[in-house]
PDB file of C-alpha atoms and ligand atoms in Angstrom:
ATOM      1  CA  MET A   1       0.000   0.000   0.000  1.00 98.00           C
ATOM      2  CA  ILE A   2       0.947   3.643  -0.393  1.00 98.00           C
ATOM      3  CA  ASP A   3       0.342   6.238   2.314  1.00 98.00           C
ATOM      4  CA  LEU A   4       0.022   9.742   0.851  1.00 98.00           C
ATOM      5  CA  HIS A   5      -0.440  11.541   4.160  1.00 98.00           C
ATOM      6  CA  CYS A   6       2.019  10.890   6.970  1.00 98.00           C
ATOM      7  CA  HIS A   7       3.766  13.136   9.498  1.00 98.00           C
ATOM      8  CA  ILE A   8       6.831  10.954   9.908  1.00 98.00           C
ATOM      9  CA  LEU A   9       9.832  13.298   9.691  1.00 98.00           C
ATOM     10  CA  PRO A  10      11.339  13.963  13.133  1.00 98.00           C
ATOM     11  CA  GLY A  11      11.257  17.356  14.808  1.00 97.00           C
ATOM     12  CA  ILE A  12       9.715  19.244  11.905  1.00 97.00           C
ATOM     13  CA  ASP A  13       6.048  19.624  12.967  1.00 97.00           C
ATOM     14  CA  ASP A  14       3.661  18.042  15.488  1.00 96.00           C
ATOM     15  CA  GLY A  15       4.700  14.549  14.347  1.00 97.00           C
ATOM     16  CA  PRO A  16       7.474  12.520  16.000  1.00 98.00           C
ATOM     17  CA  GLY A  17      10.056  14.489  17.976  1.00 97.00           C
ATOM     18  CA  MET A  18      13.017  12.164  17.475  1.00 97.00           C
ATOM     19  CA  MET A  19      14.413   9.974  14.684  1.00 98.00           C
ATOM     20  CA  MET A  20      13.960   6.905  16.894  1.00 98.00           C
ATOM     21  CA  GLU A  21      10.177   7.371  16.843  1.00 98.00           C
ATOM     22  CA  SER A  22      10.191   8.044  13.096  1.00 98.00           C
ATOM     23  CA  LEU A  23      11.960   4.706  12.636  1.00 98.00           C
ATOM     24  CA  SER A  24       9.385   2.970  14.867  1.00 98.00           C
ATOM     25  CA  MET A  25       6.651   4.443  12.692  1.00 98.00           C
ATOM     26  CA  ALA A  26       8.444   3.203   9.583  1.00 98.00           C
ATOM     27  CA  ARG A  27       8.603  -0.325  11.025  1.00 98.00           C
ATOM     28  CA  GLN A  28       4.864  -0.176  11.816  1.00 98.00           C
ATOM     29  CA  ALA A  29       4.103   0.971   8.289  1.00 98.00           C
ATOM     30  CA  VAL A  30       6.110  -1.860   6.724  1.00 98.00           C
ATOM     31  CA  ALA A  31       4.535  -4.442   9.070  1.00 98.00           C
ATOM     32  CA  ASP A  32       1.102  -3.177   7.983  1.00 98.00           C
ATOM     33  CA  GLY A  33       1.916  -3.668   4.298  1.00 98.00           C
ATOM     34  CA  ILE A  34       2.865  -0.100   3.364  1.00 98.00           C
ATOM     35  CA  HIS A  35       5.802  -0.066   0.958  1.00 98.00           C
ATOM     36  CA  THR A  36       5.775   3.616   0.019  1.00 98.00           C
ATOM     37  CA  LEU A  37       4.785   6.782   1.791  1.00 98.00           C
ATOM     38  CA  VAL A  38       4.940  10.495   1.270  1.00 98.00           C
ATOM     39  CA  ALA A  39       6.244  12.463   4.228  1.00 98.00           C
ATOM     40  CA  THR A  40       3.775  15.334   4.563  1.00 98.00           C
ATOM     41  CA  PRO A  41       4.724  17.738   7.355  1.00 98.00           C
ATOM     42  CA  HIS A  42       2.492  20.754   7.889  1.00 97.00           C
ATOM     43  CA  ALA A  43       3.638  23.613   5.688  1.00 97.00           C
ATOM     44  CA  LEU A  44       3.078  27.109   4.343  1.00 93.00           C
ATOM     45  CA  GLY A  45       0.714  28.935   6.763  1.00 82.00           C
ATOM     46  CA  GLY A  46       0.220  28.154  10.414  1.00 76.00           C
ATOM     47  CA  THR A  47       2.835  27.137  12.951  1.00 87.00           C
ATOM     48  CA  TYR A  48       5.158  25.125  10.691  1.00 94.00           C
ATOM     49  CA  PRO A  49       6.274  26.890   7.471  1.00 91.00           C
ATOM     50  CA  ASN A  50       8.543  23.996   6.337  1.00 97.00           C
ATOM     51  CA  PRO A  51       9.758  25.217   2.910  1.00 97.00           C
ATOM     52  CA  PRO A  52      10.560  22.575   0.254  1.00 98.00           C
ATOM     53  CA  GLU A  53      14.348  22.749   0.778  1.00 98.00           C
ATOM     54  CA  LYS A  54      13.885  21.861   4.425  1.00 98.00           C
ATOM     55  CA  VAL A  55      11.424  19.029   3.725  1.00 98.00           C
ATOM     56  CA  LEU A  56      13.764  17.580   1.096  1.00 98.00           C
ATOM     57  CA  ARG A  57      16.777  17.806   3.403  1.00 98.00           C
ATOM     58  CA  GLU A  58      14.912  16.121   6.264  1.00 98.00           C
ATOM     59  CA  THR A  59      13.555  13.435   3.909  1.00 98.00           C
ATOM     60  CA  GLU A  60      17.085  12.613   2.775  1.00 98.00           C
ATOM     61  CA  LEU A  61      18.273  12.305   6.378  1.00 98.00           C
ATOM     62  CA  PHE A  62      15.326  10.004   7.111  1.00 98.00           C
ATOM     63  CA  ARG A  63      16.052   7.866   4.058  1.00 98.00           C
ATOM     64  CA  ALA A  64      19.667   7.464   5.211  1.00 98.00           C
ATOM     65  CA  ALA A  65      18.435   6.378   8.657  1.00 98.00           C
ATOM     66  CA  LEU A  66      16.058   3.845   7.043  1.00 98.00           C
ATOM     67  CA  ARG A  67      18.937   2.403   4.999  1.00 98.00           C
ATOM     68  CA  ALA A  68      21.142   2.172   8.089  1.00 98.00           C
ATOM     69  CA  GLU A  69      18.391   0.229   9.876  1.00 98.00           C
ATOM     70  CA  ASN A  70      17.593  -1.963   6.846  1.00 98.00           C
ATOM     71  CA  ILE A  71      13.970  -0.794   6.785  1.00 98.00           C
ATOM     72  CA  ASN A  72      12.541  -1.344   3.322  1.00 98.00           C
ATOM     73  CA  LEU A  73      10.286   1.683   2.940  1.00 98.00           C
ATOM     74  CA  SER A  74      10.325   4.171   0.051  1.00 98.00           C
ATOM     75  CA  VAL A  75       9.819   7.717   1.267  1.00 98.00           C
ATOM     76  CA  TYR A  76       9.072  10.761  -0.858  1.00 98.00           C
ATOM     77  CA  SER A  77       8.808  14.419   0.067  1.00 98.00           C
ATOM     78  CA  GLY A  78       5.475  16.190   0.264  1.00 98.00           C
ATOM     79  CA  CYS A  79       3.660  18.448   2.655  1.00 98.00           C
ATOM     80  CA  GLU A  80       0.220  19.277   4.012  1.00 98.00           C
ATOM     81  CA  VAL A  81      -0.552  22.858   3.097  1.00 97.00           C
ATOM     82  CA  HIS A  82      -2.302  24.970   5.673  1.00 94.00           C
ATOM     83  CA  ASN A  83      -4.842  27.476   4.380  1.00 91.00           C
ATOM     84  CA  CYS A  84      -3.276  30.938   4.238  1.00 91.00           C
ATOM     85  CA  LEU A  85      -3.424  34.234   2.402  1.00 91.00           C
ATOM     86  CA  ASN A  86      -2.536  33.843  -1.300  1.00 95.00           C
ATOM     87  CA  MET A  87      -2.230  30.081  -0.841  1.00 97.00           C
ATOM     88  CA  ALA A  88      -2.535  29.289  -4.552  1.00 98.00           C
ATOM     89  CA  ASP A  89       0.010  31.904  -5.659  1.00 98.00           C
ATOM     90  CA  ARG A  90       2.468  30.692  -3.067  1.00 97.00           C
ATOM     91  CA  ILE A  91       2.048  27.072  -4.161  1.00 98.00           C
ATOM     92  CA  VAL A  92       2.426  28.018  -7.830  1.00 98.00           C
ATOM     93  CA  ALA A  93       5.559  29.983  -6.867  1.00 97.00           C
ATOM     94  CA  GLY A  94       7.040  26.778  -5.420  1.00 96.00           C
ATOM     95  CA  GLU A  95       6.768  27.604  -1.733  1.00 97.00           C
ATOM     96  CA  ALA A  96       5.273  24.212  -0.825  1.00 98.00           C
ATOM     97  CA  THR A  97       6.221  20.605  -1.613  1.00 98.00           C
ATOM     98  CA  PHE A  98       4.015  18.781  -4.115  1.00 98.00           C
ATOM     99  CA  LEU A  99       2.964  15.126  -3.860  1.00 98.00           C
ATOM    100  CA  ASN A 100       4.982  14.250  -6.942  1.00 98.00           C
ATOM    101  CA  PRO A 101       7.888  15.504  -9.079  1.00 96.00           C
ATOM    102  CA  ASN A 102       5.403  16.543 -11.799  1.00 97.00           C
ATOM    103  CA  LYS A 103       4.082  19.142  -9.360  1.00 98.00           C
ATOM    104  CA  ASN A 104       0.459  18.583 -10.340  1.00 98.00           C
ATOM    105  CA  HIS A 105      -1.019  17.331  -7.034  1.00 98.00           C
ATOM    106  CA  ILE A 106      -0.781  18.928  -3.611  1.00 98.00           C
ATOM    107  CA  LEU A 107      -2.188  17.891  -0.234  1.00 98.00           C
ATOM    108  CA  VAL A 108      -4.268  20.712   1.256  1.00 97.00           C
ATOM    109  CA  GLU A 109      -5.604  20.451   4.777  1.00 95.00           C
ATOM    110  CA  PHE A 110      -9.374  20.876   4.746  1.00 93.00           C
ATOM    111  CA  PRO A 111     -10.213  23.477   7.418  1.00 86.00           C
ATOM    112  CA  PHE A 112     -11.663  22.025  10.609  1.00 81.00           C
ATOM    113  CA  GLU A 113     -14.284  24.747  10.953  1.00 79.00           C
ATOM    114  CA  LEU A 114     -15.280  27.346   8.362  1.00 80.00           C
ATOM    115  CA  VAL A 115     -14.796  26.590   4.663  1.00 86.00           C
ATOM    116  CA  SER A 116     -14.510  30.172   3.447  1.00 89.00           C
ATOM    117  CA  LYS A 117     -15.286  31.560   0.011  1.00 92.00           C
ATOM    118  CA  GLU A 118     -11.668  32.674  -0.128  1.00 94.00           C
ATOM    119  CA  PHE A 119     -10.463  29.100   0.489  1.00 94.00           C
ATOM    120  CA  ILE A 120     -12.679  27.786  -2.302  1.00 95.00           C
ATOM    121  CA  GLN A 121     -11.348  30.516  -4.633  1.00 96.00           C
ATOM    122  CA  GLN A 122      -7.801  29.428  -3.808  1.00 97.00           C
ATOM    123  CA  LEU A 123      -8.641  25.817  -4.696  1.00 97.00           C
ATOM    124  CA  SER A 124     -10.178  26.983  -7.947  1.00 98.00           C
ATOM    125  CA  LYS A 125      -7.040  28.965  -8.751  1.00 98.00           C
ATOM    126  CA  LEU A 126      -4.884  25.906  -8.158  1.00 98.00           C
ATOM    127  CA  LEU A 127      -7.030  23.901 -10.581  1.00 98.00           C
ATOM    128  CA  ASP A 128      -6.753  26.712 -13.134  1.00 98.00           C
ATOM    129  CA  ASN A 129      -2.996  26.302 -12.860  1.00 98.00           C
ATOM    130  CA  GLY A 130      -3.173  22.555 -13.539  1.00 98.00           C
ATOM    131  CA  ILE A 131      -2.683  21.622  -9.876  1.00 98.00           C
ATOM    132  CA  THR A 132      -5.154  19.201  -8.277  1.00 98.00           C
ATOM    133  CA  PRO A 133      -5.772  19.833  -4.583  1.00 98.00           C
ATOM    134  CA  VAL A 134      -6.044  16.639  -2.557  1.00 98.00           C
ATOM    135  CA  LEU A 135      -8.260  17.673   0.359  1.00 97.00           C
ATOM    136  CA  GLY A 136      -7.041  16.141   3.616  1.00 97.00           C
ATOM    137  CA  HIS A 137      -9.613  14.602   5.971  1.00 95.00           C
ATOM    138  CA  PRO A 138     -12.779  16.660   5.216  1.00 94.00           C
ATOM    139  CA  GLU A 139     -14.759  14.106   7.239  1.00 91.00           C
ATOM    140  CA  ARG A 140     -13.271  15.738  10.345  1.00 88.00           C
ATOM    141  CA  ASN A 141     -14.662  19.159   9.400  1.00 82.00           C
ATOM    142  CA  LYS A 142     -17.554  20.372  11.486  1.00 73.00           C
ATOM    143  CA  LYS A 143     -19.293  21.803   8.415  1.00 69.00           C
ATOM    144  CA  THR A 144     -18.978  18.564   6.424  1.00 67.00           C
ATOM    145  CA  LEU A 145     -20.593  16.737   9.311  1.00 66.00           C
ATOM    146  CA  GLN A 146     -23.576  19.022   8.944  1.00 68.00           C
ATOM    147  CA  ASP A 147     -23.743  19.407   5.209  1.00 75.00           C
ATOM    148  CA  SER A 148     -21.407  17.827   2.674  1.00 85.00           C
ATOM    149  CA  MET A 149     -22.738  19.783  -0.327  1.00 87.00           C
ATOM    150  CA  ILE A 150     -19.663  22.036  -0.290  1.00 89.00           C
ATOM    151  CA  LEU A 151     -17.458  18.986  -0.551  1.00 92.00           C
ATOM    152  CA  TYR A 152     -19.626  17.564  -3.324  1.00 93.00           C
ATOM    153  CA  ASP A 153     -19.214  20.816  -5.292  1.00 94.00           C
ATOM    154  CA  LEU A 154     -15.447  20.791  -4.714  1.00 95.00           C
ATOM    155  CA  ILE A 155     -15.263  17.249  -6.091  1.00 96.00           C
ATOM    156  CA  LEU A 156     -17.229  18.283  -9.186  1.00 96.00           C
ATOM    157  CA  MET A 157     -14.787  21.187  -9.539  1.00 97.00           C
ATOM    158  CA  GLY A 158     -11.905  18.697  -9.716  1.00 98.00           C
ATOM    159  CA  CYS A 159     -10.616  18.318  -6.154  1.00 98.00           C
ATOM    160  CA  LEU A 160      -9.720  14.898  -4.772  1.00 98.00           C
ATOM    161  CA  VAL A 161     -10.644  13.760  -1.274  1.00 98.00           C
ATOM    162  CA  GLN A 162      -8.356  11.947   1.158  1.00 98.00           C
ATOM    163  CA  MET A 163      -9.996  10.391   4.200  1.00 98.00           C
ATOM    164  CA  ASN A 164      -8.079   9.410   7.331  1.00 97.00           C
ATOM    165  CA  SER A 165      -7.826   5.725   8.211  1.00 98.00           C
ATOM    166  CA  THR A 166      -8.537   6.647  11.855  1.00 97.00           C
ATOM    167  CA  SER A 167     -11.903   8.143  10.839  1.00 96.00           C
ATOM    168  CA  ILE A 168     -13.250   4.957   9.254  1.00 97.00           C
ATOM    169  CA  ASN A 169     -11.767   2.895  12.085  1.00 97.00           C
ATOM    170  CA  GLY A 170     -13.861   4.897  14.569  1.00 96.00           C
ATOM    171  CA  GLY A 171     -10.884   6.547  16.284  1.00 95.00           C
ATOM    172  CA  PHE A 172     -12.347  10.061  16.069  1.00 94.00           C
ATOM    173  CA  GLY A 173     -15.715   9.036  17.505  1.00 94.00           C
ATOM    174  CA  PRO A 174     -19.109   7.925  16.161  1.00 94.00           C
ATOM    175  CA  LYS A 175     -20.071  11.194  14.394  1.00 92.00           C
ATOM    176  CA  VAL A 176     -16.884  11.293  12.319  1.00 92.00           C
ATOM    177  CA  LEU A 177     -17.293   7.559  11.634  1.00 95.00           C
ATOM    178  CA  GLU A 178     -20.857   8.100  10.412  1.00 93.00           C
ATOM    179  CA  CYS A 179     -19.711  10.975   8.206  1.00 92.00           C
ATOM    180  CA  ALA A 180     -16.848   8.860   6.817  1.00 95.00           C
ATOM    181  CA  LYS A 181     -19.293   6.068   5.920  1.00 95.00           C
ATOM    182  CA  ASP A 182     -21.715   8.496   4.299  1.00 93.00           C
ATOM    183  CA  LEU A 183     -18.976  10.084   2.214  1.00 94.00           C
ATOM    184  CA  LEU A 184     -17.794   6.632   1.159  1.00 97.00           C
ATOM    185  CA  THR A 185     -21.234   5.470   0.084  1.00 96.00           C
ATOM    186  CA  HIS A 186     -21.726   8.723  -1.854  1.00 95.00           C
ATOM    187  CA  ARG A 187     -18.428   8.044  -3.708  1.00 97.00           C
ATOM    188  CA  MET A 188     -16.946  11.190  -2.208  1.00 96.00           C
ATOM    189  CA  VAL A 189     -13.727   9.566  -0.949  1.00 98.00           C
ATOM    190  CA  HIS A 190     -10.903   8.840  -3.385  1.00 98.00           C
ATOM    191  CA  ILE A 191      -7.883   8.110  -1.213  1.00 98.00           C
ATOM    192  CA  VAL A 192      -7.306   6.807   2.298  1.00 98.00           C
ATOM    193  CA  GLY A 193      -4.210   7.999   4.141  1.00 98.00           C
ATOM    194  CA  SER A 194      -3.047   7.504   7.710  1.00 98.00           C
ATOM    195  CA  ASP A 195      -2.333  11.136   8.665  1.00 98.00           C
ATOM    196  CA  ALA A 196      -0.087   9.437  11.216  1.00 98.00           C
ATOM    197  CA  HIS A 197       1.593  11.626  13.816  1.00 97.00           C
ATOM    198  CA  SER A 198       3.228   9.050  16.080  1.00 97.00           C
ATOM    199  CA  ALA A 199       3.874   5.389  16.731  1.00 95.00           C
ATOM    200  CA  GLY A 200       0.987   5.369  19.200  1.00 89.00           C
ATOM    201  CA  TYR A 201      -2.564   6.652  18.867  1.00 84.00           C
ATOM    202  CA  ARG A 202      -2.304   7.829  15.241  1.00 91.00           C
ATOM    203  CA  ALA A 203       0.055   5.319  13.705  1.00 96.00           C
ATOM    204  CA  PRO A 204       0.926   4.784  10.008  1.00 98.00           C
ATOM    205  CA  VAL A 205      -1.419   1.877   9.359  1.00 98.00           C
ATOM    206  CA  LEU A 206      -3.980   1.411   6.589  1.00 98.00           C
ATOM    207  CA  SER A 207      -4.938  -2.274   6.471  1.00 98.00           C
ATOM    208  CA  GLN A 208      -7.789  -2.085   9.006  1.00 98.00           C
ATOM    209  CA  ALA A 209      -9.204   0.932   7.156  1.00 98.00           C
ATOM    210  CA  VAL A 210      -9.135  -1.010   3.882  1.00 98.00           C
ATOM    211  CA  THR A 211     -11.121  -3.812   5.525  1.00 98.00           C
ATOM    212  CA  ASN A 212     -13.633  -1.288   6.912  1.00 98.00           C
ATOM    213  CA  CYS A 213     -13.938   0.617   3.612  1.00 98.00           C
ATOM    214  CA  ALA A 214     -14.434  -2.648   1.710  1.00 98.00           C
ATOM    215  CA  GLU A 215     -17.177  -3.620   4.146  1.00 98.00           C
ATOM    216  CA  THR A 216     -18.931  -0.227   3.908  1.00 98.00           C
ATOM    217  CA  LEU A 217     -18.690  -0.160   0.110  1.00 97.00           C
ATOM    218  CA  GLU A 218     -19.183  -3.908  -0.332  1.00 97.00           C
ATOM    219  CA  ASN A 219     -16.377  -3.499  -2.820  1.00 97.00           C
ATOM    220  CA  LYS A 220     -12.819  -4.583  -2.012  1.00 97.00           C
ATOM    221  CA  ALA A 221     -11.407  -3.455  -5.368  1.00 97.00           C
ATOM    222  CA  GLU A 222     -12.566   0.128  -4.757  1.00 97.00           C
ATOM    223  CA  ALA A 223     -11.112   0.055  -1.229  1.00 98.00           C
ATOM    224  CA  LEU A 224      -7.767  -1.036  -2.672  1.00 98.00           C
ATOM    225  CA  MET A 225      -7.907   1.751  -5.260  1.00 98.00           C
ATOM    226  CA  MET A 226      -7.855   4.161  -2.317  1.00 98.00           C
ATOM    227  CA  VAL A 227      -4.547   2.921  -0.935  1.00 98.00           C
ATOM    228  CA  LEU A 228      -2.844   1.658  -4.054  1.00 98.00           C
ATOM    229  CA  GLY A 229      -4.226   2.521  -7.502  1.00 97.00           C
ATOM    230  CA  ARG A 230      -4.968   6.235  -7.046  1.00 98.00           C
ATOM    231  CA  PRO A 231      -1.991   7.054  -4.798  1.00 98.00           C
ATOM    232  CA  GLN A 232       0.275   5.447  -7.419  1.00 98.00           C
ATOM    233  CA  GLN A 233      -1.345   7.519 -10.192  1.00 98.00           C
ATOM    234  CA  ILE A 234      -0.661  10.647  -8.145  1.00 98.00           C
ATOM    235  CA  LEU A 235       2.973   9.657  -7.545  1.00 98.00           C
ATOM    236  CA  ASP A 236       3.295   9.094 -11.287  1.00 98.00           C
ATOM    237  CA  GLY A 237       1.780  12.529 -12.026  1.00 97.00           C
ATOM    238  CA  LYS A 238      -1.162  11.001 -13.905  1.00 97.00           C
ATOM    239  CA  LYS A 239      -4.711  12.281 -13.978  1.00 95.00           C
ATOM    240  CA  VAL A 240      -6.775  10.375 -11.438  1.00 97.00           C
ATOM    241  CA  GLU A 241     -10.085   9.095 -12.770  1.00 92.00           C
ATOM    242  CA  VAL A 242     -12.764   8.989 -10.089  1.00 96.00           C
ATOM    243  CA  PRO A 243     -16.337   7.722  -9.966  1.00 95.00           C
ATOM    244  CA  GLU A 244     -19.194  10.202 -10.280  1.00 95.00           C
ATOM    245  CA  PRO A 245     -20.140  11.331  -6.752  1.00 96.00           C
ATOM    246  CA  GLU A 246     -23.691  10.928  -5.587  1.00 95.00           C
ATOM    247  CA  LYS A 247     -25.359  14.141  -4.432  1.00 91.00           C
ATOM    248  CA  PRO A 248     -25.596  14.031  -0.630  1.00 84.00           C
ATOM    249  CA  LYS A 249     -28.844  14.450   1.249  1.00 77.00           C
ATOM    250  CA  ASN A 250     -27.496  14.817   4.714  1.00 58.00           C
ATOM    251  CA  SER A 251     -29.971  16.948   6.581  1.00 45.00           C
ATOM    252  CA  LYS A 252     -29.606  14.385   9.359  1.00 44.00           C
ATOM    253  CA  TRP A 253     -26.185  15.941  10.100  1.00 41.00           C
ATOM    254  CA  PHE A 254     -27.762  19.287  10.983  1.00 38.00           C
ATOM    255  CA  PHE A 255     -28.121  18.199  14.576  1.00 36.00           C
ATOM    256  CA  PHE A 256     -24.389  17.795  15.115  1.00 37.00           C
ATOM    257  CA  LYS A 257     -22.978  19.830  17.994  1.00 31.00           C
TER     258      LYS A 257
HETATM  259 FE1  FE2 B   1      -1.953  15.794   8.453  1.00 51.10          FE
END
């Protein structure tokens, strides 16, 4: 499997503090059947700017440590962009690390609260520049829990959706789990990533999520596409073909507090 969302580089964001923990995470990933992952520290706005030179340098140090420990895991550089002023211009200008060398896919953290008009305009601008935003864990957004029409429109616009394995495993609670299942059944999830931050609570594992997605979808092949087929297409810089999403009717989420 391929994990496109993983905070595994040591001491660079709110992921592992030390190389020893990064190596533990790598061993967990390999044991779970992950052969490739993209290191995606927080970047651009927010607390951790992490410019591409820094991410690349830290990725190379991590790769050397993996070789020294004989851990067979391929690691690429990426980042998780935080919403900020002029986000699209800054990405186009090369201030953030893409998910592939072709520089046509970037992981963008979906805001936890308000999805502003400005944010949507920034996503649109990225698409206009031939860059596909991969929206990280929208199922954890308070607004999506209430009404996933915004997400549906963003998918129609051309955005991809990455759901966290922890969400479909129930680790963020029953409301996020219900939202994750609803998004899955409405074909509004394209990729599953771990969004791992440590070797403990949020570890780099995907296999349980694949089992749960397959069960929800009653479709193992589609579940595997989320951790193998589509992530590989993104790494290769190819256009990702996705199924037509089904328009959500989630008024039942209006009672979320
Ligand atoms: Fe993340």
